Coordinates of C-alpha atoms in Angstrom, one line a residue:
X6 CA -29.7 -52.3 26.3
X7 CA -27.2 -51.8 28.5
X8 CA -24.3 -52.3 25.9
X9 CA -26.5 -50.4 23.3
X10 CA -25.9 -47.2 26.0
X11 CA -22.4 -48.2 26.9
X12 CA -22.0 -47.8 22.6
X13 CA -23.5 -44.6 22.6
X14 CA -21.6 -42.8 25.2
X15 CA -18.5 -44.0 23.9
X16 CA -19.4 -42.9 20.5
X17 CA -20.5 -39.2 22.3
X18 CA -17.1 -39.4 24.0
X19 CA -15.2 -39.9 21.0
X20 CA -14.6 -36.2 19.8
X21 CA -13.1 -37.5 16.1
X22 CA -16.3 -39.8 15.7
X23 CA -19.0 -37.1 17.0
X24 CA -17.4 -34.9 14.4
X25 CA -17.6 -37.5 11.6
X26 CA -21.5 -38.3 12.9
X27 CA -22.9 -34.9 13.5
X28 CA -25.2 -35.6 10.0
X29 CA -26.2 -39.0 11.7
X30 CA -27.7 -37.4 14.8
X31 CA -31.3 -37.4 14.2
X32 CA -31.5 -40.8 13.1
X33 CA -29.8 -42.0 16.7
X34 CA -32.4 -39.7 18.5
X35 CA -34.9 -41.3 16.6
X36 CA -33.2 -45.1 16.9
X37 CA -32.9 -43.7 21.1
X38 CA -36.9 -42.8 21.1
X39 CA -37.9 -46.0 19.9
X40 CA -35.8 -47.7 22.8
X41 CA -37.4 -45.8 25.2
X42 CA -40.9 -46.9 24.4
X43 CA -39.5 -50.6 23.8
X44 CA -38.4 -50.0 27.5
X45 CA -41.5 -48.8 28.7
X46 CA -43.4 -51.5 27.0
X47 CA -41.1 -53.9 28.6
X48 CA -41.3 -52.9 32.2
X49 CA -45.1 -52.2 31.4
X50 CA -45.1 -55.6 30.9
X51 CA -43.1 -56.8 33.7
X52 CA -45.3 -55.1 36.0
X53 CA -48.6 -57.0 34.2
X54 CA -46.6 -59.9 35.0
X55 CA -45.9 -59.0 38.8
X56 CA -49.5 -58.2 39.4
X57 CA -50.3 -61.8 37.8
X58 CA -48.2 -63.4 39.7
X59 CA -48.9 -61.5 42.8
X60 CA -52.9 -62.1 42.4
X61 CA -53.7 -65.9 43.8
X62 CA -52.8 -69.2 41.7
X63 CA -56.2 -70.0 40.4
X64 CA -57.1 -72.3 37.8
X65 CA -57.1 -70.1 34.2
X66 CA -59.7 -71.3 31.5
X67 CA -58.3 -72.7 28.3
X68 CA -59.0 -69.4 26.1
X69 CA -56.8 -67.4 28.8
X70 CA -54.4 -69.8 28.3
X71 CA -54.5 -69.4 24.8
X72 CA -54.5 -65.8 25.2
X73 CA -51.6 -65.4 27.4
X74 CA -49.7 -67.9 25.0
X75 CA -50.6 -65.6 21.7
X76 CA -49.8 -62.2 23.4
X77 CA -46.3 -63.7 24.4
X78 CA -45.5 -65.2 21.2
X79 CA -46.5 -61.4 19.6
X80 CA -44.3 -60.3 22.3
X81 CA -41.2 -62.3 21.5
X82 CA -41.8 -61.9 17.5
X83 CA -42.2 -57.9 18.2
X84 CA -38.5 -58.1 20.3
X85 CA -36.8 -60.1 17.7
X86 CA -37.7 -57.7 15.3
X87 CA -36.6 -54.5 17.2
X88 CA -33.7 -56.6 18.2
X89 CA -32.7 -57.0 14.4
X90 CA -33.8 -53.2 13.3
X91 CA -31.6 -52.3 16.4
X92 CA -28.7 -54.2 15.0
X93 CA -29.2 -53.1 11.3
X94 CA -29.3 -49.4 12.4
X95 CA -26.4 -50.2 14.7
X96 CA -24.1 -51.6 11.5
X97 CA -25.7 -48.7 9.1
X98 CA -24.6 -46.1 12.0
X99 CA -21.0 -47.5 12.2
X100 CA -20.7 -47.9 8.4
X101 CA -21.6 -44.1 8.4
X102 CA -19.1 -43.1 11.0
X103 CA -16.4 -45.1 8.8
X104 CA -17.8 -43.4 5.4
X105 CA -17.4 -39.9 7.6
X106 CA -14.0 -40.4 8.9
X107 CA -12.7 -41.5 5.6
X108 CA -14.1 -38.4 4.2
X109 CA -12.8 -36.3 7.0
X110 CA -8.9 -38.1 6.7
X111 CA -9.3 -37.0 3.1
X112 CA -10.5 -33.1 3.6
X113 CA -7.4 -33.1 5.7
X114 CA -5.1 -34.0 3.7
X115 CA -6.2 -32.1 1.2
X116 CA -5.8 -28.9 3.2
X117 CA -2.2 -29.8 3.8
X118 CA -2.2 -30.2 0.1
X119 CA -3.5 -26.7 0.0
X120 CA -1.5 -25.5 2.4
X121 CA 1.9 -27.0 0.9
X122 CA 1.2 -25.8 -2.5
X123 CA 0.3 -22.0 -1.2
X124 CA 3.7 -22.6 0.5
X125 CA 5.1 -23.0 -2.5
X126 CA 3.3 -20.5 -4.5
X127 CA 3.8 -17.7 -1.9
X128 CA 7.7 -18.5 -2.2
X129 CA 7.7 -18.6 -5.8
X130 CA 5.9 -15.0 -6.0
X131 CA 8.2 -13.9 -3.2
X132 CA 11.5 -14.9 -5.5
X133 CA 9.7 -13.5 -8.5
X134 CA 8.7 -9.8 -6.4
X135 CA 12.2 -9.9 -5.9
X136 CA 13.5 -10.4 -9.7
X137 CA 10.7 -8.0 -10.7
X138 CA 12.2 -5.1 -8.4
X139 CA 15.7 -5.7 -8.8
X140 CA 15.0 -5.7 -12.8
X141 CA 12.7 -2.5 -11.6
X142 CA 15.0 -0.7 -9.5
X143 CA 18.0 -1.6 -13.3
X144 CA 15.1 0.3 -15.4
X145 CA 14.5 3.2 -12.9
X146 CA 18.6 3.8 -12.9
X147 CA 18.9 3.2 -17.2
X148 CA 15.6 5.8 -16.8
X149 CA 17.2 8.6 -15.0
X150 CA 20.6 8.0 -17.1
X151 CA 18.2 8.3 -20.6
X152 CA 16.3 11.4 -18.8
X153 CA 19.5 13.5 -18.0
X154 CA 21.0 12.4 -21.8
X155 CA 17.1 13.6 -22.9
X156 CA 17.2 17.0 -21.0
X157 CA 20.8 17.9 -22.1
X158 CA 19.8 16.7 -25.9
X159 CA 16.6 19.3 -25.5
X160 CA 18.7 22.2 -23.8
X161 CA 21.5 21.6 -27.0
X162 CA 18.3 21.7 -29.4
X163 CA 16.6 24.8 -27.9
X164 CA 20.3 26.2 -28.4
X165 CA 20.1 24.8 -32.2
X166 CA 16.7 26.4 -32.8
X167 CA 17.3 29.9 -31.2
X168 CA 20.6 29.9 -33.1
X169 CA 18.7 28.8 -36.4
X170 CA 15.8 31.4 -36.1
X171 CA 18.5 34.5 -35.1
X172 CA 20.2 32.8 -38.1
X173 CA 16.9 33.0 -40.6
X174 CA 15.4 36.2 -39.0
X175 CA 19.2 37.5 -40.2
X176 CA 18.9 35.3 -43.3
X177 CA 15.3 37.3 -44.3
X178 CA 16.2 40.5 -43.3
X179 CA 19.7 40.1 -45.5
X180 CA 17.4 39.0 -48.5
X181 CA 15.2 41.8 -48.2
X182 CA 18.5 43.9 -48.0
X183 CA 19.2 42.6 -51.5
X184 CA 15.7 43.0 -53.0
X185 CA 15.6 46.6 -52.0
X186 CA 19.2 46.6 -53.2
X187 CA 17.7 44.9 -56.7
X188 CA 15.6 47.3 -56.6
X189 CA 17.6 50.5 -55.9
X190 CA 19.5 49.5 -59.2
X191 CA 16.9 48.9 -61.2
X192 CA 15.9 52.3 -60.2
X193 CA 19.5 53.2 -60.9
X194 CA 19.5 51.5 -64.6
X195 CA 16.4 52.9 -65.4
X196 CA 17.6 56.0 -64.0
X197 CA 20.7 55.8 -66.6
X198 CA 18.6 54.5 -69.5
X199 CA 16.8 58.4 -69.4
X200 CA 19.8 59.8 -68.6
X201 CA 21.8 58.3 -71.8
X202 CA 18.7 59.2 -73.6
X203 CA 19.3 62.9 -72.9
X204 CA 23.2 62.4 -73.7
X205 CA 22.0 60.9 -76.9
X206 CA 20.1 64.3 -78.0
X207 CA 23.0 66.2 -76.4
X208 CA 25.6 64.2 -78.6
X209 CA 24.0 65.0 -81.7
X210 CA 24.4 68.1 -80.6
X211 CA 27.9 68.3 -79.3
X212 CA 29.0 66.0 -82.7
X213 CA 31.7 68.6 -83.4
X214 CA 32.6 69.2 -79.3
X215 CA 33.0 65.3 -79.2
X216 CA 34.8 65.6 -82.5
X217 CA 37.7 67.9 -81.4
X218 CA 37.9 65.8 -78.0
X219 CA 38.9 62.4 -79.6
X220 CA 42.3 62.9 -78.2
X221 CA 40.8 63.4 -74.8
X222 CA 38.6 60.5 -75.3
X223 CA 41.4 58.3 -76.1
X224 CA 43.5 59.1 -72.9
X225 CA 40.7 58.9 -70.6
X226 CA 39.7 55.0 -72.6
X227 CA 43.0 54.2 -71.9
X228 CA 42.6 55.4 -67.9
X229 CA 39.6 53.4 -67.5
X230 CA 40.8 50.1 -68.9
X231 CA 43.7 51.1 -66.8
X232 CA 41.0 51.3 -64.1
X233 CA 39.4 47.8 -64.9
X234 CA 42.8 45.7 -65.3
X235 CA 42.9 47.6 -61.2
X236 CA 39.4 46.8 -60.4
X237 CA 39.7 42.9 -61.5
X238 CA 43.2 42.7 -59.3
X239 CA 41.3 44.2 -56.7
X240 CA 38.6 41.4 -57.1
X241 CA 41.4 39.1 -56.6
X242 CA 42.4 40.2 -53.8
X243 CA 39.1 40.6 -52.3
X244 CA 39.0 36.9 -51.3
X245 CA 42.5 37.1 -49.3
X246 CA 42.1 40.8 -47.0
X247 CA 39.0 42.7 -46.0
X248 CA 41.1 45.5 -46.1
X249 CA 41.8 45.1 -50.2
X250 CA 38.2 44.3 -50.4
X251 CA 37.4 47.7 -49.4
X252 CA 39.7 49.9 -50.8
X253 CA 39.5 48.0 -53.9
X254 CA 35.8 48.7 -54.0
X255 CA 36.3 52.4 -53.0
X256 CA 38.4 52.3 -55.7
X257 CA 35.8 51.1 -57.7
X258 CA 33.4 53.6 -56.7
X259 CA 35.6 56.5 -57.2
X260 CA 36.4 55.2 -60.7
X261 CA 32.7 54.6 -61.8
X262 CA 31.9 58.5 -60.2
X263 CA 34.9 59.8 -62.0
X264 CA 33.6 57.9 -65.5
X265 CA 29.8 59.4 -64.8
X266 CA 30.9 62.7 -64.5
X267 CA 33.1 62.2 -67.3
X268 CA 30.5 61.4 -69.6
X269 CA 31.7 57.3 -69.6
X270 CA 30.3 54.9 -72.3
X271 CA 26.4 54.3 -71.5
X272 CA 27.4 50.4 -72.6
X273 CA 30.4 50.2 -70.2
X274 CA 28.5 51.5 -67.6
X275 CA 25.3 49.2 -68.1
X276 CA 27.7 45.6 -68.6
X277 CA 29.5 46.8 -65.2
X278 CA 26.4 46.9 -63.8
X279 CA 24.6 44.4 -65.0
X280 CA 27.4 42.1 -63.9
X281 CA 27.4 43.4 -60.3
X282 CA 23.2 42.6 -60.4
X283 CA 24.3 38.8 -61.6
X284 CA 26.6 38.5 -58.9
X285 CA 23.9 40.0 -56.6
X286 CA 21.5 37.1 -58.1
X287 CA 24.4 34.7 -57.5
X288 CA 24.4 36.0 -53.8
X289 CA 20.5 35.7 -53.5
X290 CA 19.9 32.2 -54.6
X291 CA 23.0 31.2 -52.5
X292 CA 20.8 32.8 -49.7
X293 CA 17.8 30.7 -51.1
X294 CA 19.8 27.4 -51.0
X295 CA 20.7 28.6 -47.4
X296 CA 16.7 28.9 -46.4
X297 CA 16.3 25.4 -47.9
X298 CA 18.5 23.6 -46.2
X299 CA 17.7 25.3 -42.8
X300 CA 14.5 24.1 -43.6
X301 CA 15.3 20.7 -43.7
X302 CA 17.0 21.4 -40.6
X303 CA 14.2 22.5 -39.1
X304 CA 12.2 19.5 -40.4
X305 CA 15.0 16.9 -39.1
X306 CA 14.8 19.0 -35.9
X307 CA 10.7 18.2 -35.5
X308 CA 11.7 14.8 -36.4
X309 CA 13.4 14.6 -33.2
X310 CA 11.1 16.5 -31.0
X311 CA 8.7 13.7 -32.2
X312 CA 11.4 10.9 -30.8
X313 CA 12.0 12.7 -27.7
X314 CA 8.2 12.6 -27.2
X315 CA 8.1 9.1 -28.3
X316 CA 10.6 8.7 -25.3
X317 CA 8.2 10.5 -22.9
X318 CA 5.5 7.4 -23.9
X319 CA 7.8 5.3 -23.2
X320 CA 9.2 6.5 -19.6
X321 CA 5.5 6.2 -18.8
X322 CA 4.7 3.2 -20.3
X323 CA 7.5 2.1 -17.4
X324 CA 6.0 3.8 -14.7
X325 CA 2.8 1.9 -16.0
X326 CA 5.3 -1.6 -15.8
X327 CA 5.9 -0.2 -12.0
X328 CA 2.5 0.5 -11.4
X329 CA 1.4 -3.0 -12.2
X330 CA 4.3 -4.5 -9.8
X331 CA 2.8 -2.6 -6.7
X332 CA -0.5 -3.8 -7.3
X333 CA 0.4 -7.5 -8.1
X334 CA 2.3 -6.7 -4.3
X335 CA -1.2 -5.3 -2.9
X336 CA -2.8 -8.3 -4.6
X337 CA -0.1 -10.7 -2.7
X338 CA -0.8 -9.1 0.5
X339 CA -4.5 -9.4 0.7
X340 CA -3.5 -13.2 -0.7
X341 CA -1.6 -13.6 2.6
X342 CA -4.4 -12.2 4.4
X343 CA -7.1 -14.5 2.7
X344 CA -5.0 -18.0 3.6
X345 CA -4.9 -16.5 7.1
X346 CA -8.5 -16.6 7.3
X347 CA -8.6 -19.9 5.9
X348 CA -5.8 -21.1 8.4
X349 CA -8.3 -19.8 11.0
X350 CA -11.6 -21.3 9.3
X351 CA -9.7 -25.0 9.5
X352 CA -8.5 -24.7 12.7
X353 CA -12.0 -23.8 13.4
X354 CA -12.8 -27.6 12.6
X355 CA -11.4 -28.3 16.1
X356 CA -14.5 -28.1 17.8
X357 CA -15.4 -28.9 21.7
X358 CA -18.9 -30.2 20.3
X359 CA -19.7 -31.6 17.4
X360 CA -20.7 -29.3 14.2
X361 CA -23.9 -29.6 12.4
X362 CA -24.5 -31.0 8.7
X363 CA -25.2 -28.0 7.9
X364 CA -22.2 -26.1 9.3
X365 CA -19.9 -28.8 8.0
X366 CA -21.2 -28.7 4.7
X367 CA -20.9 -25.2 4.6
X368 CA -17.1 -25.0 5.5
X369 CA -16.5 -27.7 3.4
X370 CA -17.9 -25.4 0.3
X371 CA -15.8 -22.4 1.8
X372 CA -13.0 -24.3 1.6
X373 CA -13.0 -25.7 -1.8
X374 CA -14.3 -22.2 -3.2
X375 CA -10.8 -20.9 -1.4
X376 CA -8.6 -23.6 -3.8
X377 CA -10.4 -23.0 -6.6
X378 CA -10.0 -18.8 -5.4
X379 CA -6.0 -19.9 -5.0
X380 CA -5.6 -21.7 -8.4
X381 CA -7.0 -19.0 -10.0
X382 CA -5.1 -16.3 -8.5
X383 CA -2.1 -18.3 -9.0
X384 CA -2.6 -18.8 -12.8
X385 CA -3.4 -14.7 -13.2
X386 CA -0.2 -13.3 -11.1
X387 CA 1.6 -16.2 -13.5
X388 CA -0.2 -14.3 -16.8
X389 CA 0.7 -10.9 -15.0
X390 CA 4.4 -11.8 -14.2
X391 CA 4.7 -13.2 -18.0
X392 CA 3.1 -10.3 -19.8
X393 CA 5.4 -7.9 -17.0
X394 CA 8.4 -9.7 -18.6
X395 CA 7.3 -9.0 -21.9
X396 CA 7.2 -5.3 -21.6
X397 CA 10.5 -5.1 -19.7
X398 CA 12.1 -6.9 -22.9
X399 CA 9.8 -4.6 -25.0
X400 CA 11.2 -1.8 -23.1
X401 CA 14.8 -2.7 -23.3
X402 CA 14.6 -2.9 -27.2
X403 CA 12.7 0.5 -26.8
X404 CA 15.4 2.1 -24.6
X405 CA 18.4 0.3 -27.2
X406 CA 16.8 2.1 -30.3
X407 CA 16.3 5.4 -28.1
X408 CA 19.7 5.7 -27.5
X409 CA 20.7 4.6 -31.2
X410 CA 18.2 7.5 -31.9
X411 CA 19.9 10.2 -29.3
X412 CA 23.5 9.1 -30.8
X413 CA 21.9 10.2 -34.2
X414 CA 20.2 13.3 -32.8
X415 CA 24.1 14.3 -31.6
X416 CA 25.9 13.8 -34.7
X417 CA 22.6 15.9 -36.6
X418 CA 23.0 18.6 -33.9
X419 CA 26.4 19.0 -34.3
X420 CA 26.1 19.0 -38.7
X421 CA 23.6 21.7 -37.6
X422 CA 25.8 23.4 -35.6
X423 CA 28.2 23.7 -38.1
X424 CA 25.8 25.1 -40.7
X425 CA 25.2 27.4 -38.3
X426 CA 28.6 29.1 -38.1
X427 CA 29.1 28.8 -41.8
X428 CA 26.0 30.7 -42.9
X429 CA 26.7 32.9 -39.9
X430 CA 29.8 33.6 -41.5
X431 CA 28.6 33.7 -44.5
X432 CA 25.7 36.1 -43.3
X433 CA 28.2 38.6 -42.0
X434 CA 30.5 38.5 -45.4
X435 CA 27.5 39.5 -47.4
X436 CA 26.8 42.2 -44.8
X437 CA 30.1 43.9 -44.9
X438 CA 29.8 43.5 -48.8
X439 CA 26.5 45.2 -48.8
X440 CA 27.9 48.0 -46.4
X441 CA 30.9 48.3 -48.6
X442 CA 28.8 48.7 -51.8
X443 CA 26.2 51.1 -50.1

């Protein structure tokens, strides 16, 4: 009894082994009961045999004899067998305490498995936060670089589109010059149609006037294809001076006056100006092929107000990218603060008195729910980091075609440009033409 008690205190003592044999408790109270009331029996039974002996040697019948002899022979049978349940709960109880230690040698080093590979993993994420914002802090400086090549290609094409609607706006109002013009001759020719008309009845009339005038008639034929042999010279010379331009068509001018009043030829007249209302045509359907082509301009010019918005989806889908890099930090901080709780819940295994079943089961769960919480973080920020390199390449392919597409946007803004000063220039030669002829 005395080494059974000796055993237990040692096995109390032993902090390691009252950890491993908290779930083994109730069945040493229990094993610790029945000693008691083996130990009560036994001195119960002393003292019986104290009082016997103390009472007066007397001759005891046969059947006490007998009795005596049975109740000790249950006596001994009944202590061999507590003697041998004692022993067998004695070797269960240490083959537990081995079973628990085992188990508790492999929780631990399991948690400086754990711990080791969260070393590892929260070094690896560290080294990959750092790629992530160095390749970050590349695309923010490519990003303001694109931006300030954006905002200058948006100011050039706000130039480009003022300077083509003054351009049109000067374009329509030139072309409803000319139709009025049209007009005006129209006016003009059916003005002269009535007019030779009348001439018609007067020159029946004036047949022998006209008659005694052929002389006349012949000089002043001769004057005017002296006038027209000038008027194609001054043509000529037309495309070298503005100056000859416009003394050669006041020329002109004073010329066809001079043949009106002088009673020119109704089919001279009408040729001269039917070919000035060609050349007017001429001028209008150049002015028609000019509208065109500014509005393919003007189409090529919303093609690339739809990149340069394309390039807006694509500066955010980047400030998306950087979004996602702060929040896989946030989600690496509160990482770092969940394996400081679980530092803290296993040093908490540490214990002055031993922890129950039940609270040893339950940190054991904790803990395993906190590897499998670990693995599975690990294999999402490893999805995340993957898919976060995908986008930067997308994005870098994104931003190589964007500038292949602003390179293209400067050569069309400067063939726009161009076309702009030629029809401008063109614009103001019709203008002074129109002016001249008016």
């Amino acid at each position: 009894m005395h080494e059974q008690a000796k055993m237990q205190d040692a096995t109390e003592s032993s902090p390691r082994q009252g950890r491993g044999a908290g779930f083994a408790a109730v069945r040493l109270r229990q094993q610790r009961r029945q000693m008691e009331m083996l130990t009560e029996m036994t001195k119960s039974l002393c003292e019986e045999t104290k009082k016997a002996n103390a009472q007066p040697v007397g001759a005891p019948s046969a059947p006490e004899l007998l009795r005596l002899r049975c109740e000790i022979e249950e006596l001994r049978l009944a202590n061999r067998k507590k003697d041998s349940e004692l022993a067998a709960a004695k070797s269960a109880h240490w083959q537990a305490v081995s079973q628990l230690e085992q188990r508790i040698h492999t929780l631990e080093t399991n948690v400086a498995a754990a711990k080791a590979s969260t070393k590892e993993v929260e070094r690896l994420g560290n080294q990959r936060v750092l790629e992530l914002r160095k390749l970050v802090s590349e695309l923010e400086a490519k990003n303001a670089y694109l931006t300030e090549k954006v905002e200058k290609a948006g100011a050039e094409v706000l130039a480009v589109r003022a300077e083509r609607d003054s351009s049109r706006a000067q374009s329509e109002e030139e072309k409803r010059r000319f139709e009025e013009q049209l007009v005006d001759l129209q006016k003009t020719l059916q003005k002269e149609r009535e007019d030779s008309d009348a001439a018609k009845q007067q020159v029946s009339k004036l047949t022998g006037e006209l008659a005694e005038k052929e002389g006349e008639l012949a000089l002043e034929r001769a004057a005017k294809d002296e006038a027209a042999n000038r008027l194609e010279k001054d043509f000529a010379c037309q495309r070298e001076t503005l100056e000859s331009v416009i003394s050669g068509l006041q020329r002109n001018l004073r010329e066809v006056a001079a043949a009106k009043e002088s009673g020119m030829d109704d089919r001279a007249l009408y040729a001269e100006m039917k070919a000035r209302c060609a050349k007017y045509a001429e001028k209008v359907q150049a002015l028609q092929k000019e509208l065109v082509e500014a509005a393919r301009q003007q189409e090529a010019l919303e093609q690339q107000r739809q990149q340069v918005e394309q390039q807006k989806r694509q500066e955010r889908e980047l400030e998306e990218t950087t979004r996602s890099l702060r929040e896989m930090e946030l989600v690496k901080e509160q990482r770092e603060r969940d394996l400081q709780e679980w530092e803290q819940l296993a040093a908490s295994f540490v214990l002055d008195e031993p922890p129950s079943r039940e609270a040893f089961r339950r940190h054991l769960l904790l803990l395993v729910n906190a590897l499998q919480a670990l693995q599975f973080e690990k294999t999402t920020a490893t999805a995340q980091i993957e898919n976060l390199r995908a986008r930067m390449q997308e994005s870098e392919e994104k931003l190589k075609a964007r500038k292949e597409a602003e390179e293209l946007l400067e050569a069309k803004l400067a063939q726009a440009e161009q076309r702009a000063v030629h029809l401008a220039r063109e614009t103001s030669e019709a203008k002074q033409q129109t002016e001249l002829l008016k």
